[in-house]
mmCIF file of C-alpha atoms in Angstrom:
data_model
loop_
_atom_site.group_PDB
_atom_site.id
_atom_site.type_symbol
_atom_site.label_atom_id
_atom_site.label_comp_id
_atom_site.label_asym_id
_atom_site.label_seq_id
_atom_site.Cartn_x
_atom_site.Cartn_y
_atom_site.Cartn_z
ATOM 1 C CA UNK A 1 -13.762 3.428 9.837
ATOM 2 C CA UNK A 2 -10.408 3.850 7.551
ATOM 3 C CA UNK A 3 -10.161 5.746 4.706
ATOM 4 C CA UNK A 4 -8.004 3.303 2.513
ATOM 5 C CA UNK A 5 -7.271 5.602 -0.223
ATOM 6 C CA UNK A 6 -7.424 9.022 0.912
ATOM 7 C CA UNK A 7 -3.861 9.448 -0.367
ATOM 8 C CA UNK A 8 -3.364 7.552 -3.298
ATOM 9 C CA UNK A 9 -6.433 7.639 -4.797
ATOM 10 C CA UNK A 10 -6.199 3.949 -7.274
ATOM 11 C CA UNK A 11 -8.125 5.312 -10.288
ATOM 12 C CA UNK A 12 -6.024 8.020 -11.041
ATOM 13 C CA UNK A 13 -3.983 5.074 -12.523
ATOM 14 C CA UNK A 14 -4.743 3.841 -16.012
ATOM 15 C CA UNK A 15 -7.107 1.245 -15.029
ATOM 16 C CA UNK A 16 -10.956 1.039 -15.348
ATOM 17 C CA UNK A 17 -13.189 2.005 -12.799
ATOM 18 C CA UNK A 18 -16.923 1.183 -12.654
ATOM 19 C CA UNK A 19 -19.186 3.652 -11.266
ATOM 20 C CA UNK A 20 -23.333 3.031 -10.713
ATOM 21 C CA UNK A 21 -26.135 4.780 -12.873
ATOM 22 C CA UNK A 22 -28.643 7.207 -12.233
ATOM 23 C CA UNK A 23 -29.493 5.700 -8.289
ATOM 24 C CA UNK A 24 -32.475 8.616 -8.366
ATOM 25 C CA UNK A 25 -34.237 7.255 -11.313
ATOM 26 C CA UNK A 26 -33.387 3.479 -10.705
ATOM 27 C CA UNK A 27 -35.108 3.654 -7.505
ATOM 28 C CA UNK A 28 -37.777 5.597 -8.303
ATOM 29 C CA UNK A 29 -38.699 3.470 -11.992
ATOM 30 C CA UNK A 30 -37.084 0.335 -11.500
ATOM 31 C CA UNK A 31 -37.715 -0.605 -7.684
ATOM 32 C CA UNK A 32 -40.935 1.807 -7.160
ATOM 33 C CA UNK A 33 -39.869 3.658 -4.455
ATOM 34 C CA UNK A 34 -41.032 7.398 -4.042
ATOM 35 C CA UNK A 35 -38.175 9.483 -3.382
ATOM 36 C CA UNK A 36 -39.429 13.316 -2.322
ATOM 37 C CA UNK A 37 -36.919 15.344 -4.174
ATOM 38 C CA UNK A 38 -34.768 12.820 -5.563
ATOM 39 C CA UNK A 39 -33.539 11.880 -2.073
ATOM 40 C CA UNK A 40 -32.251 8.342 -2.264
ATOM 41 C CA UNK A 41 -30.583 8.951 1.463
ATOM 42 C CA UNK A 42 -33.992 9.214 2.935
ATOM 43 C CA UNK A 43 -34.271 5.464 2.257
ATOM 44 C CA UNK A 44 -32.389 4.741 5.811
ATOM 45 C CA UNK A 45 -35.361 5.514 7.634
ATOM 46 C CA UNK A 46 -37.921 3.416 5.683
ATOM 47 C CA UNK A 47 -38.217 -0.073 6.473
ATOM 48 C CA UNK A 48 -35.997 -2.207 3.877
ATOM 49 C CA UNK A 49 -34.560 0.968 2.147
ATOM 50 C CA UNK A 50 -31.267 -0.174 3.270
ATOM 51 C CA UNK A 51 -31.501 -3.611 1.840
ATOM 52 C CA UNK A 52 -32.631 -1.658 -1.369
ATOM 53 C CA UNK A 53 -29.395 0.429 -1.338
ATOM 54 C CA UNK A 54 -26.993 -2.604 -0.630
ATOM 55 C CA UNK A 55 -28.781 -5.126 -3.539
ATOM 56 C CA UNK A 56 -28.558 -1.450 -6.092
ATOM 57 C CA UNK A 57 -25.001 -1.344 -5.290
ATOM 58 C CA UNK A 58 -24.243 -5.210 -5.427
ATOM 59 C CA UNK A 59 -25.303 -4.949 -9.269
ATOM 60 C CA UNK A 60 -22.388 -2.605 -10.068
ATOM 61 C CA UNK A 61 -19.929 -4.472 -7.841
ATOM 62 C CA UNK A 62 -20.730 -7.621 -9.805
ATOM 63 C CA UNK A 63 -20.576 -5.584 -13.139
ATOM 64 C CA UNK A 64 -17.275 -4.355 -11.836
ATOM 65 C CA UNK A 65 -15.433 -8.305 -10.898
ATOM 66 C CA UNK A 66 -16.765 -9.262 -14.472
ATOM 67 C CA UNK A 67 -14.817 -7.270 -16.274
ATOM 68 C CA UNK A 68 -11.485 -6.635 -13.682
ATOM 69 C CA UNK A 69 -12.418 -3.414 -13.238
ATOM 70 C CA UNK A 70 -11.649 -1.752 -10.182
ATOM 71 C CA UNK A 71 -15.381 0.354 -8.300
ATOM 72 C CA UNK A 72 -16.037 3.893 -7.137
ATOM 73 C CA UNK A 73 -19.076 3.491 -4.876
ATOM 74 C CA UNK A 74 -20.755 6.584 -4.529
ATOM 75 C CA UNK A 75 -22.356 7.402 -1.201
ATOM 76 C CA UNK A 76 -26.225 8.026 -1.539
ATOM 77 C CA UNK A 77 -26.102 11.587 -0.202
ATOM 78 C CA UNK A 78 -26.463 13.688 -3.386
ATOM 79 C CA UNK A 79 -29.647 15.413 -1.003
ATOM 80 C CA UNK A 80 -28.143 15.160 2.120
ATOM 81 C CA UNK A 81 -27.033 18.571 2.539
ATOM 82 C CA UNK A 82 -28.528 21.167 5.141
ATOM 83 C CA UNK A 83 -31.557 22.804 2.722
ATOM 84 C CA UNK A 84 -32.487 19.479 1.007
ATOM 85 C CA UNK A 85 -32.386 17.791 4.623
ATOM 86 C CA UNK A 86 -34.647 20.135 6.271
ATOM 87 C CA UNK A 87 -37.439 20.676 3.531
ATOM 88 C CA UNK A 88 -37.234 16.530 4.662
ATOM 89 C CA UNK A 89 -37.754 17.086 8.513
ATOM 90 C CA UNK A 90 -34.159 16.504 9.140
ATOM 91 C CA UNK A 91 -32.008 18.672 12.144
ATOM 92 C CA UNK A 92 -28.651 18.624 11.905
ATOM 93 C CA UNK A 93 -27.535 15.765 14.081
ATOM 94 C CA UNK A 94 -29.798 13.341 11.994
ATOM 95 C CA UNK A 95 -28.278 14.834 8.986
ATOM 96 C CA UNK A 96 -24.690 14.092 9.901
ATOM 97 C CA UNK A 97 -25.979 10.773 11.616
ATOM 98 C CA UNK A 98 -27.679 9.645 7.391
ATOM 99 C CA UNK A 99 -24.600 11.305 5.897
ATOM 100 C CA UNK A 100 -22.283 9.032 8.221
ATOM 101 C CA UNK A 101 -24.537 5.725 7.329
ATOM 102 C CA UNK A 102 -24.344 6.094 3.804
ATOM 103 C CA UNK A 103 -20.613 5.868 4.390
ATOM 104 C CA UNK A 104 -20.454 2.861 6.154
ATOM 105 C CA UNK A 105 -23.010 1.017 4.156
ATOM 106 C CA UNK A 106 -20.250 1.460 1.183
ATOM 107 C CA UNK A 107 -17.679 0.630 3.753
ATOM 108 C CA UNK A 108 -19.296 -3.048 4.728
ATOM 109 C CA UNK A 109 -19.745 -3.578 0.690
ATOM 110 C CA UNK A 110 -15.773 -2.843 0.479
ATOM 111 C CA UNK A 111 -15.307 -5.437 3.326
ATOM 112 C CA UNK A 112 -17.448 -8.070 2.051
ATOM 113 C CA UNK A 113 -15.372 -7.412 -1.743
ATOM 114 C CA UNK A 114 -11.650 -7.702 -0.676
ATOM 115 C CA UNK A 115 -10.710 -8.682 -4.335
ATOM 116 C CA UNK A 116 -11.697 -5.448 -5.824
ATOM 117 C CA UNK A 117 -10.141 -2.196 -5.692
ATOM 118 C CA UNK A 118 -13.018 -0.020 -4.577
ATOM 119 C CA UNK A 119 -12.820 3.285 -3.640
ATOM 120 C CA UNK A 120 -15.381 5.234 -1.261
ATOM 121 C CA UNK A 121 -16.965 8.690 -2.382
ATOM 122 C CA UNK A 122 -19.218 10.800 -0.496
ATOM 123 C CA UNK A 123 -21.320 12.397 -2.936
ATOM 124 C CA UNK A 124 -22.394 16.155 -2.618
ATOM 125 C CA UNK A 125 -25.392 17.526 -4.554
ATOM 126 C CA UNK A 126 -25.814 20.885 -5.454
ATOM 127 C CA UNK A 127 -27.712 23.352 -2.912
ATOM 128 C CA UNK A 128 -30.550 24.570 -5.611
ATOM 129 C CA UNK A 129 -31.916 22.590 -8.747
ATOM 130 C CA UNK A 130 -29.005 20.339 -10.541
ATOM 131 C CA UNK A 131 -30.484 21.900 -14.168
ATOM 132 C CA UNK A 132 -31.557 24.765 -13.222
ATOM 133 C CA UNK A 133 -28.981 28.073 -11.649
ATOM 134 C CA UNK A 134 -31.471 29.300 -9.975
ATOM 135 C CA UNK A 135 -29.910 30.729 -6.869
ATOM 136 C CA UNK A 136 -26.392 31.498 -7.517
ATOM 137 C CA UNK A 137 -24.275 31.816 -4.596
ATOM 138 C CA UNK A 138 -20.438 33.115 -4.390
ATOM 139 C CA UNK A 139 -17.892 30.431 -4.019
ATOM 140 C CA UNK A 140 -17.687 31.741 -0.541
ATOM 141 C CA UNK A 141 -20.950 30.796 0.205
ATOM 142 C CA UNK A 142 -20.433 27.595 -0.813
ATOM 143 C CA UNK A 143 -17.938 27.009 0.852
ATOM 144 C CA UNK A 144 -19.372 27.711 4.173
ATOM 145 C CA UNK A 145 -22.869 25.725 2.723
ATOM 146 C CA UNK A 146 -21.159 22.461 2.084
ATOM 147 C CA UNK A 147 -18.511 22.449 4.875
ATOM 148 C CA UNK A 148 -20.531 20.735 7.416
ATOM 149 C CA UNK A 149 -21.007 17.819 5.205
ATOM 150 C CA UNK A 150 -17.676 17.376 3.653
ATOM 151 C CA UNK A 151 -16.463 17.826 7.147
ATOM 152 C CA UNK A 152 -18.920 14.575 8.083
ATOM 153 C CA UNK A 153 -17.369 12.550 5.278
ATOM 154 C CA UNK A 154 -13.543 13.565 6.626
ATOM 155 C CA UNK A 155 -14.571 11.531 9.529
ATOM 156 C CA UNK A 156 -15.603 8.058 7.491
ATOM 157 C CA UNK A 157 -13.823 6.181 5.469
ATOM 158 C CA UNK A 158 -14.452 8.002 2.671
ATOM 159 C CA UNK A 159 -11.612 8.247 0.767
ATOM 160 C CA UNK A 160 -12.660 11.131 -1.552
ATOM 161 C CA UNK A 161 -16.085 13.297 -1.772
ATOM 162 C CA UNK A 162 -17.536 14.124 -5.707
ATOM 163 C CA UNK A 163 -19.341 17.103 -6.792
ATOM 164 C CA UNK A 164 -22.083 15.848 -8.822
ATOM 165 C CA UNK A 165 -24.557 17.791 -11.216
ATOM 166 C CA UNK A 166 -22.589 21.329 -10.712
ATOM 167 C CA UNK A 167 -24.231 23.306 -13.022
ATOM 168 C CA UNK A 168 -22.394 27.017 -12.020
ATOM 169 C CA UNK A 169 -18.804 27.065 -11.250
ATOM 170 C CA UNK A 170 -19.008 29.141 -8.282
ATOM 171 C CA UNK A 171 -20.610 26.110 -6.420
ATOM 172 C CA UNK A 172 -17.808 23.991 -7.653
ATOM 173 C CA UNK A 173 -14.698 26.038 -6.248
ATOM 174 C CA UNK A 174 -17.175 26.138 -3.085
ATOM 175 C CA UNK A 175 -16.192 22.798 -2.829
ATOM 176 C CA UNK A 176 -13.341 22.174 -3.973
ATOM 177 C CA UNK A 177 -11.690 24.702 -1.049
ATOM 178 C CA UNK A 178 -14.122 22.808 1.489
ATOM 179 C CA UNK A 179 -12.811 19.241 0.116
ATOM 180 C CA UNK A 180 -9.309 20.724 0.228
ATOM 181 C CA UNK A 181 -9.800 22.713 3.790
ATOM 182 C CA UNK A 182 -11.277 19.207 5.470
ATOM 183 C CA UNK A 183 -8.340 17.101 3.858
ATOM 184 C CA UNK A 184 -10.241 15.218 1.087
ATOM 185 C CA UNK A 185 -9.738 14.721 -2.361
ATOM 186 C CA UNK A 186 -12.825 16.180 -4.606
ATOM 187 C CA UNK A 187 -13.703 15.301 -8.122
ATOM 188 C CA UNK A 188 -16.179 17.910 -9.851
ATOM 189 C CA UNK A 189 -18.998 16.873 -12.321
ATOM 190 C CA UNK A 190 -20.342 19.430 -14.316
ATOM 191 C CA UNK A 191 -24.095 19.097 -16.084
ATOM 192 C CA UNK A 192 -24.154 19.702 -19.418
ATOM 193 C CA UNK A 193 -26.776 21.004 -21.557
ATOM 194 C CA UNK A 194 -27.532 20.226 -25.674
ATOM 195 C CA UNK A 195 -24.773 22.305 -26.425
ATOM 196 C CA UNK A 196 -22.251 21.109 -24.357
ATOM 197 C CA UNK A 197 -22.215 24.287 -21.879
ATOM 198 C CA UNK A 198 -23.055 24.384 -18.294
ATOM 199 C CA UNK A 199 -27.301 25.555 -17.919
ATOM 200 C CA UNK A 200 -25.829 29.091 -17.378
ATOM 201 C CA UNK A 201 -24.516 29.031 -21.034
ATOM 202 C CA UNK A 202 -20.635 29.145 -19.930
ATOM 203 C CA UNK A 203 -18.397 26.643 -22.256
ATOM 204 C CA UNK A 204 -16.939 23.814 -20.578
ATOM 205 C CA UNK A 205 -13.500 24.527 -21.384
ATOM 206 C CA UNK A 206 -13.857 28.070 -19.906
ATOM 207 C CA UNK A 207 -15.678 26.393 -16.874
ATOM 208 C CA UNK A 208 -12.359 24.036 -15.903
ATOM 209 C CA UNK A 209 -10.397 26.475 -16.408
ATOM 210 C CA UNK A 210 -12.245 28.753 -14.279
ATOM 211 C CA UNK A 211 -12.538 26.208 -11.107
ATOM 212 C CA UNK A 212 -8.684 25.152 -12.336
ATOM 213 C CA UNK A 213 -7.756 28.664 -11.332
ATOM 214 C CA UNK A 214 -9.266 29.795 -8.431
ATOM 215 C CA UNK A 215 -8.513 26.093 -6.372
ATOM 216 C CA UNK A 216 -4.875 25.914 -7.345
ATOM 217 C CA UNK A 217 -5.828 23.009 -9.446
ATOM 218 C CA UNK A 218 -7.392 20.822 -6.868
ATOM 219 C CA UNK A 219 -9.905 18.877 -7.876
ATOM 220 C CA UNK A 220 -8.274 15.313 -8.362
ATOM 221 C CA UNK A 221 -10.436 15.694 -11.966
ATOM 222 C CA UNK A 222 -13.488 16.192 -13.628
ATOM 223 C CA UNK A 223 -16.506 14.433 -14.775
ATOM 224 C CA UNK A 224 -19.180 15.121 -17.085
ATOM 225 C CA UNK A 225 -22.743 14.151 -16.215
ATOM 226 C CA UNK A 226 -26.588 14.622 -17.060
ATOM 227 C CA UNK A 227 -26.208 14.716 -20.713
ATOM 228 C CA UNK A 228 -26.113 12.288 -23.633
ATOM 229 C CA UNK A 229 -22.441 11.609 -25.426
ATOM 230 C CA UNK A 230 -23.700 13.610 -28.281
ATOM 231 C CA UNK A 231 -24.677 16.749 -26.648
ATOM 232 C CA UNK A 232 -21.063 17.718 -25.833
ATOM 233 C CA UNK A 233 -18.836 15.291 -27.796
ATOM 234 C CA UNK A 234 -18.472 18.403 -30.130
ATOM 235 C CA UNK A 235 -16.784 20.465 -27.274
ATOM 236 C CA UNK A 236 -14.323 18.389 -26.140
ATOM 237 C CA UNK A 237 -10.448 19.442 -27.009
ATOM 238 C CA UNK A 238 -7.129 18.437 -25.762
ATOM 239 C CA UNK A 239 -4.959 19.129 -24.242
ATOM 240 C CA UNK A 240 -7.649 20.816 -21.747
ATOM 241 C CA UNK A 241 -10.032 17.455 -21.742
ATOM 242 C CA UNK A 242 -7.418 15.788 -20.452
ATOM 243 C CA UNK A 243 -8.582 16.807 -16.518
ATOM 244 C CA UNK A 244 -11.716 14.713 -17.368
ATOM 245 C CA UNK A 245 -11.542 11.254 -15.987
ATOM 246 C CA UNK A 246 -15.065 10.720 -14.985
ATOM 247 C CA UNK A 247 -18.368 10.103 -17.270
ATOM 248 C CA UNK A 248 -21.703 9.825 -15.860
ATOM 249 C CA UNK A 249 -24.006 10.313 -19.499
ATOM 250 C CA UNK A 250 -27.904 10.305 -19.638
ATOM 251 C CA UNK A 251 -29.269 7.451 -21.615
ATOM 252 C CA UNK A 252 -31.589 9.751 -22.879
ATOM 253 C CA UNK A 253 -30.940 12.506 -25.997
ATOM 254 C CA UNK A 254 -33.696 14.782 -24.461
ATOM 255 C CA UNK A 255 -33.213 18.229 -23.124
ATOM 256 C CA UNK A 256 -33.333 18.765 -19.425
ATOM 257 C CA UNK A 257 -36.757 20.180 -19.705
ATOM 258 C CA UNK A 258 -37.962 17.461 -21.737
ATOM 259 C CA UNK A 259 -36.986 15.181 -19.048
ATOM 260 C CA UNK A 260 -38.822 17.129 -16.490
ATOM 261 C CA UNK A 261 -41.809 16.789 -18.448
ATOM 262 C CA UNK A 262 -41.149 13.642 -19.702
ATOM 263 C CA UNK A 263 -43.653 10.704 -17.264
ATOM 264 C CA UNK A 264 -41.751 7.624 -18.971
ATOM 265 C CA UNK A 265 -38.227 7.231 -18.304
ATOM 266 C CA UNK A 266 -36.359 7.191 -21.141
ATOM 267 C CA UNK A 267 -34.110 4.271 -20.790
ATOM 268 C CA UNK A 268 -32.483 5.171 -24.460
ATOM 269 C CA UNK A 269 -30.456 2.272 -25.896
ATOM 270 C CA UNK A 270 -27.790 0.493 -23.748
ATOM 271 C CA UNK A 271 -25.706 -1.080 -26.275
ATOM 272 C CA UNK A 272 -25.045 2.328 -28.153
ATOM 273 C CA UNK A 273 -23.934 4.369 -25.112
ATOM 274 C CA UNK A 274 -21.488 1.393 -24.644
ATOM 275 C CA UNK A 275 -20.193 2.113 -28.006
ATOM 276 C CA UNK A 276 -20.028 6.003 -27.613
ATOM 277 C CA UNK A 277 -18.176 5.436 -24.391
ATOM 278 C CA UNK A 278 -15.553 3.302 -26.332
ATOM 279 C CA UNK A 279 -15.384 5.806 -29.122
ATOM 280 C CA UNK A 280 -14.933 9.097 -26.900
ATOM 281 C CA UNK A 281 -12.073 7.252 -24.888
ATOM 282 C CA UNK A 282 -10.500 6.078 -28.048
ATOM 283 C CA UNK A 283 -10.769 9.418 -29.442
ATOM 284 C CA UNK A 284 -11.689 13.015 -27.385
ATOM 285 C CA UNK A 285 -11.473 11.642 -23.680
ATOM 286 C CA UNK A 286 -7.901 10.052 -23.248
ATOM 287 C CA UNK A 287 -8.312 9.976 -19.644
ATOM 288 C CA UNK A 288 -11.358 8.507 -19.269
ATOM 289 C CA UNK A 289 -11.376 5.851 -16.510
ATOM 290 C CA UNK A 290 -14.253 6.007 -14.893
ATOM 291 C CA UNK A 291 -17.557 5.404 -16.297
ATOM 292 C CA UNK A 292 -20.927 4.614 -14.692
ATOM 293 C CA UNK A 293 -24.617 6.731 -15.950
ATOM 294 C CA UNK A 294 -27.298 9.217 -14.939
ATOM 295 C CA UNK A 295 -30.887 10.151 -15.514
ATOM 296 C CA UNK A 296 -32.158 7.272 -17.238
ATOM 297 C CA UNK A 297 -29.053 4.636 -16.765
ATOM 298 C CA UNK A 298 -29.224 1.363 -14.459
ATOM 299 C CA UNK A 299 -27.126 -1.714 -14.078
ATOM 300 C CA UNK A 300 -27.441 -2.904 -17.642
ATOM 301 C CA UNK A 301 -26.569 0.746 -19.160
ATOM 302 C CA UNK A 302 -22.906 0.494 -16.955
ATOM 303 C CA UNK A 303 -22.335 -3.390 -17.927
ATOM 304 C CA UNK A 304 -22.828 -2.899 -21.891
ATOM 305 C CA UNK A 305 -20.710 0.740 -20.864
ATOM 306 C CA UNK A 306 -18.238 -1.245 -18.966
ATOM 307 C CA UNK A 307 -18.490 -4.502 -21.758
ATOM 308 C CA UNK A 308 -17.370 -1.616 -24.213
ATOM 309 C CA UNK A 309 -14.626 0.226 -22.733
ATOM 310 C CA UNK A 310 -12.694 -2.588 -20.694
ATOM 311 C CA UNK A 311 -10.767 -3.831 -23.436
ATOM 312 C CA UNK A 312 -9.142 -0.455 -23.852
ATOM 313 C CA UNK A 313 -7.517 -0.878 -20.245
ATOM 314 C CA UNK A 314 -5.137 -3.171 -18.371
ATOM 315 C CA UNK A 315 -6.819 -5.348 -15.509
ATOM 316 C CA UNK A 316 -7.205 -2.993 -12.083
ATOM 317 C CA UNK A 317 -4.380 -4.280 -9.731
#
């Protein structure tokens, strides 16, 4: 139960890093399973959800040793905070117990792929709705909210813990000062709407900047996720886009509430996200190394991504 990287986190380098898809929707569309408010941790108290987990992750690592890239394997825990946990029938001891399985799951994957540079991340999911603000709280708050599982995750071998779908900035300094208080390196992931601003309307820039500010700089970087390349490809500027590292883009060009609505899953076209991958690291996203999918995206979304993008980089030592 080391954390390998903790310290020198390996994709802050210039190599590539392969990330997984949208686990939620994979699961859900792909493998059938019926996940009660997108909680893909719940699976490691269902008979063969944990075989499910390791054979979702195994098609990443493969994508990953095809192309030299090195992995980020992100811990299925995006629900497994207090509030989602309970409305599940979870205390707080089996909480902890699913947060600190997740981990190790990752961690035997790691062991059993000694030729890849993988890093562990324990994923943290927003406390409300990851479109939808609808219960702001004060960074304060969120701080004290998500310290009892980033504290879990300080006691794995997690290496670093990622913010994903923050869609108010107060959440994401919540974090960031709870990553930083319990010794762990954070990324934050901010969802984007059609426009390229966060769902409460606040320009991504401004949104950085803000988090930027009130953590000292902390997070390790940034990634943007839950929208489509062309929904915020407009906003992006350097020298400020610079901080982003991380991409995690729907397949899908439909709004947030069209999704919601949506009873297909739009699986969108695999080959052309590759290409807008390529084209926003060539071009808007110079520090783009890390690239996996979201709400729509699988295995063959992040190998046509990965196919794309991997001649741009030097093999992952």
């Amino acid at each position: 139960m080391t954390a390998l990287h903790r310290n020198a986190l390996p994709q802050l380098g210039d190599a590539l890093f392969v990330t997984d898809g949208g686990i939620e929707t994979a699961l859900i569309f792909n493998e059938g399973f019926e996940l009660r408010d997108f909680a893909a941790f719940d699976l490691f108290r269902r008979t063969g959800g944990e075989a499910a987990l390791r054979r979702y992750y195994n098609a990443y690592v493969r994508i990953a040793a095809q192309f030299c890239a090195g992995m980020v394997l992100e811990s299925a825990t995006w629900r497994a905070s207090a509030d989602w946990g309970r409305r599940l029938g979870y205390n707080a001891v089996q909480l902890a117990d699913v947060n600190r399985k997740a981990i190790r799951l990752l961690e035997d994957i790691r062991r059993e792929h000694r030729e890849l540079s993988t890093v562990i991340s324990g994923c943290v999911g927003p406390r409300g709705d990851g479109y939808n603000p609808t219960h702001v709280m004060s960074a304060d708050e969120a701080q004290a909210y998500h310290r009892e599982q980033i504290s879990v995750f300080s006691d794995t071998a997690a290496d670093m813990v990622s913010a994903i779908t923050m869609n108010y900035v107060e959440e994401a300094i919540g974090i960031a000062r709870a990553a930083e208080e319990a010794g762990m390196p954070a990324a934050i992931s901010f969802t984007l709407e059609t426009d390229g601003r966060l769902p409460t309307g606040q320009p991504l820039q401004e949104a950085i900047e803000q988090v930027d500010g009130a953590t000292a700089m902390y997070p390790v970087y940034y990634m943007l996720n839950c929208a489509h390349p062309e929904h915020f490809q407009r906003v992006l500027e350097k020298p400020w886009a610079r901080r982003i590292r991380g991409l995690r883009a729907n397949a899908s060009r439909k709004s947030h509430a069209e999704l919601n609505e949506s009873v297909e899953l739009d699986t969108g076209d695999p080959a052309e996200l590759g290409e807008q991958y390529s084209m926003l690291k060539r071009t808007l996203l110079p520090s783009l190394n890390v690239v996996g999918g979201c709400c729509g995206t699988d295995h063959r979304h992040v190998q046509r991504i990965a196919a794309a993008c991997a001649p741009l980089f030097r093999v992952a030592a």
